[in-house]
Amino acid sequence: MGKGGTEEDEDQASLALFETKEARFRGAYRLFASTVVVGICLIWVYRLSHLPRSAHDQGRWAWIGLFLADVCFSLFWIFTQSVRCNVVYRYPFKDRLSHRYEEKLPGVDILVCTADPKMEPPIMVINTVLSAMSYNYPPEKLSVYLSDDGGSELTFYAVLEASTFSKHWIPFCKKFRVEPRSPAPYFANHSAASNSQHDLSINIGPEWLAIKKLYEEMKNRIDSIVETGMIPKKIRHQHKGFSEWNSNATKQDHQSIVQIMIDGRDKNAVDIDGGRLPMVVYMAREKRPQWPHNFKAGALNALLRVSAKISNAPFILNLDCDMYANDADAVREALCFFMDERKGNEIAFVQHPQSFDNITKNDIYASSCSVVNKFELSGMGGYEAALYCGTGCFHRRESLCGKVYSKDYRGEWNKGSKVLANCSHEKDTQWGKKMGLIYGCPVEDIVTGLTIQCRDIALIQHKRWSEGMFQIFFSKYCPFIYGRGKIKLGAQMGYCMFLLWAPISLPALYYVIVPPLCLLRGIPLFPQVKSLWFLPFAYVFLARNSCSIAEALCSGDTLKAWWNFQRIWVIRRTTSYFFGFIDTITGTLGLSQTTFALTDKVMTQDVSKRYDQEIIEFGSSSVMFTVMATLAMLNLFSLIGGITKAIMDLEYFKSLDQLIVQIILVVLLVMLNIPVYQALFTRRDKARIPSSVLFNSILLASLACLVPFI
């Protein structure tokens, strides 16, 4: 028996902790993509061979512009195919990890960032913290750090409450194998009866009601104090940490605050069942008006230094404050990759895909990322690369410091924790350059992931993302320059698929503006339907959209969700990405500075109701909505004008066979904009498009239709 057991242990030790499988039908997909490339080449040939010869020919410049737009779209599509042709999936073996390393699992530091208690409610933040504390992992090896860039005593109070509640919540989660381990979504989607039915051997009812009562009481206390905006004197005297705040402290001007709420190193720090508790640390780094704070990247770098002084775990997970752990074994799954004996030493970070539990059936804002996760991010993995998405990502601590600087990195931490969170600590150091998260652009996650590997509707949000990613493309971190010889060409192209969101807005705008105006004036830009040249246009259009539909359905989306994605695709590229492009260019020329826009995570009851009904939220008179509405009205006017001219003008009617493709294009754009027209004309709720935007859009679209076209 003993010998047999030894052989079995040896067999277990030789097994990999994860496996990689190629996606099915990769060869067939590559053949399909090749046929689309042939179609694209034929379109280019048509554009060049049918270019109006004379400079005085009507529509010559429109034709040239359309050719350039086709080239841009085609090249961008080729970048997207670099990952789709190389999709792989990786599967961890948690049981093998437990069998081999259960008694010597490494420590893990979990870093959570928040910035404003009004836009990121403290109750939401502590739900994330509680879910991180409750992982199915030895609690004495878990440390949770919260960076509060708002320096708010309201958030500190919420963490204090969560620290007490965790003594009840963690043993409850482990006893009943709760999923998810964030209280709010758990109680919203489960009841005592549903849990008892799930496992008839366990009577969860009484304990479920008790823990829910504790949570609701805590939530009410936190919400009540947040609403008043003041901490009662009685509570202030209960914890010395409140003495860190004085009357002069503001969000942008305050000292460093580091408070250990639960000391996981103390064996007496236990839950109600006597089990060990994880470390919980609150940090508000120093903020001074005269010192740049580098937004989220600066906060994470301060957390890296402080966590190294306190727990110094070899692995780090960072989470956004509105992202909770929906899989209790996520830490173990990530460690399967890091601790694999064969390939683990080659892995710097592991990115978990983001999923969302509040997506409507048809995903009206196209925010599920299901296709991105299943095909695009998995395709990056085919080149032994990964995209660091900013949340849900595990890193080796040393990978964030840079191997060259690891010695100095450890040496710096013979200082107090508060000093490591000071404004001046990074002066004349490599922090933000080659250590920690990279500074200088609003998407610190993407550029940090790229540098690590090379070292070996939310329109505002999408504007920030597209602007930041285009800044990377324009910087020394451009994948084709910085990644040359360090990561594979396919991975470089995969990065550019995201970095070029901003400039791809230009051909998108061209297609939304010029063909409709040419339709109104009877200028053909596409071949006749009866011409053989029509075939490559038809094939590329049908093939690409059929493939897109298939990807959406395979990813669990509905057909209507795919259609909604096409709408949001057009809106983002003609608004968010375009303004991101403008800001990047003006910033490069020194005419503007990069700003960080914090997105509001508070949803009112009216907004929630409309969201559940799948009604798009507008309600703003911003310039983005003016552009969106103007483009929608321009296409509507062009379609109505074209129909009118076909009825009234015999010559125009005779030329309709040359305008069929443009008519189809404009009809599709009008159909995509139906929710915009509803928000302009028929809706009466608070989320409709304001009348000022309606007036401006009609005026601008009318002028565009009336001004002579060159």
mmCIF file of C-alpha atoms in Angstrom, residues 108-113 128 131-132 135 296 300 316-327 330-331 333-335 337-338 349-356 373 377 386-395 445:
data_model
loop_
_atom_site.group_PDB
_atom_site.id
_atom_site.type_symbol
_atom_site.label_atom_id
_atom_site.label_comp_id
_atom_site.label_asym_id
_atom_site.label_seq_id
_atom_site.Cartn_x
_atom_site.Cartn_y
_atom_site.Cartn_z
ATOM 1 C CA VAL A 108 -2.012 36.525 -2.007
ATOM 2 C CA ASP A 109 -2.508 40.294 -1.637
ATOM 3 C CA ILE A 110 -5.785 41.644 -3.027
ATOM 4 C CA LEU A 111 -5.755 45.321 -4.008
ATOM 5 C CA VAL A 112 -9.055 47.216 -4.321
ATOM 6 C CA CYS A 113 -9.314 50.860 -5.411
ATOM 7 C CA THR A 128 -16.222 43.796 -3.072
ATOM 8 C CA SER A 131 -16.182 38.854 -1.428
ATOM 9 C CA ALA A 132 -12.375 39.057 -1.577
ATOM 10 C CA TYR A 135 -12.290 33.225 -1.154
ATOM 11 C CA LYS A 296 -5.611 54.864 -10.432
ATOM 12 C CA LEU A 300 -2.153 50.925 -7.117
ATOM 13 C CA ILE A 316 -1.300 40.087 -6.261
ATOM 14 C CA LEU A 317 -4.913 40.350 -7.407
ATOM 15 C CA ASN A 318 -6.366 43.756 -8.221
ATOM 16 C CA LEU A 319 -10.098 44.417 -8.288
ATOM 17 C CA ASP A 320 -12.199 47.445 -9.158
ATOM 18 C CA CYS A 321 -14.450 48.475 -6.294
ATOM 19 C CA ASP A 322 -17.581 47.479 -8.238
ATOM 20 C CA MET A 323 -16.281 44.046 -9.250
ATOM 21 C CA TYR A 324 -16.805 41.181 -6.845
ATOM 22 C CA ALA A 325 -15.518 37.613 -6.879
ATOM 23 C CA ASN A 326 -18.182 35.402 -8.455
ATOM 24 C CA ASP A 327 -16.066 32.259 -8.119
ATOM 25 C CA ALA A 330 -10.626 32.024 -8.525
ATOM 26 C CA VAL A 331 -7.410 32.321 -6.511
ATOM 27 C CA GLU A 333 -7.393 28.650 -10.518
ATOM 28 C CA ALA A 334 -4.890 31.463 -11.051
ATOM 29 C CA LEU A 335 -2.238 29.705 -8.986
ATOM 30 C CA PHE A 337 -0.868 28.692 -13.910
ATOM 31 C CA PHE A 338 1.768 30.336 -11.725
ATOM 32 C CA PHE A 349 0.085 37.593 -14.904
ATOM 33 C CA VAL A 350 -3.226 35.774 -15.280
ATOM 34 C CA GLN A 351 -6.266 37.762 -16.436
ATOM 35 C CA HIS A 352 -9.669 36.409 -15.473
ATOM 36 C CA PRO A 353 -12.465 37.351 -17.906
ATOM 37 C CA GLN A 354 -14.965 39.890 -16.639
ATOM 38 C CA SER A 355 -18.603 38.863 -16.427
ATOM 39 C CA PHE A 356 -21.596 40.927 -15.381
ATOM 40 C CA ASN A 373 -13.724 37.103 -23.719
ATOM 41 C CA LEU A 377 -8.754 37.636 -25.345
ATOM 42 C CA ALA A 386 -2.639 38.354 -22.502
ATOM 43 C CA LEU A 387 -4.387 41.697 -22.170
ATOM 44 C CA TYR A 388 -4.278 43.158 -18.667
ATOM 45 C CA CYS A 389 -7.821 44.530 -18.330
ATOM 46 C CA GLY A 390 -7.347 46.415 -15.065
ATOM 47 C CA THR A 391 -9.479 44.240 -12.790
ATOM 48 C CA GLY A 392 -9.648 40.543 -12.030
ATOM 49 C CA CYS A 393 -5.952 40.156 -12.836
ATOM 50 C CA PHE A 394 -3.372 38.200 -10.826
ATOM 51 C CA HIS A 395 0.280 39.302 -11.015
ATOM 52 C CA ASP A 445 -3.698 48.510 -17.258
#
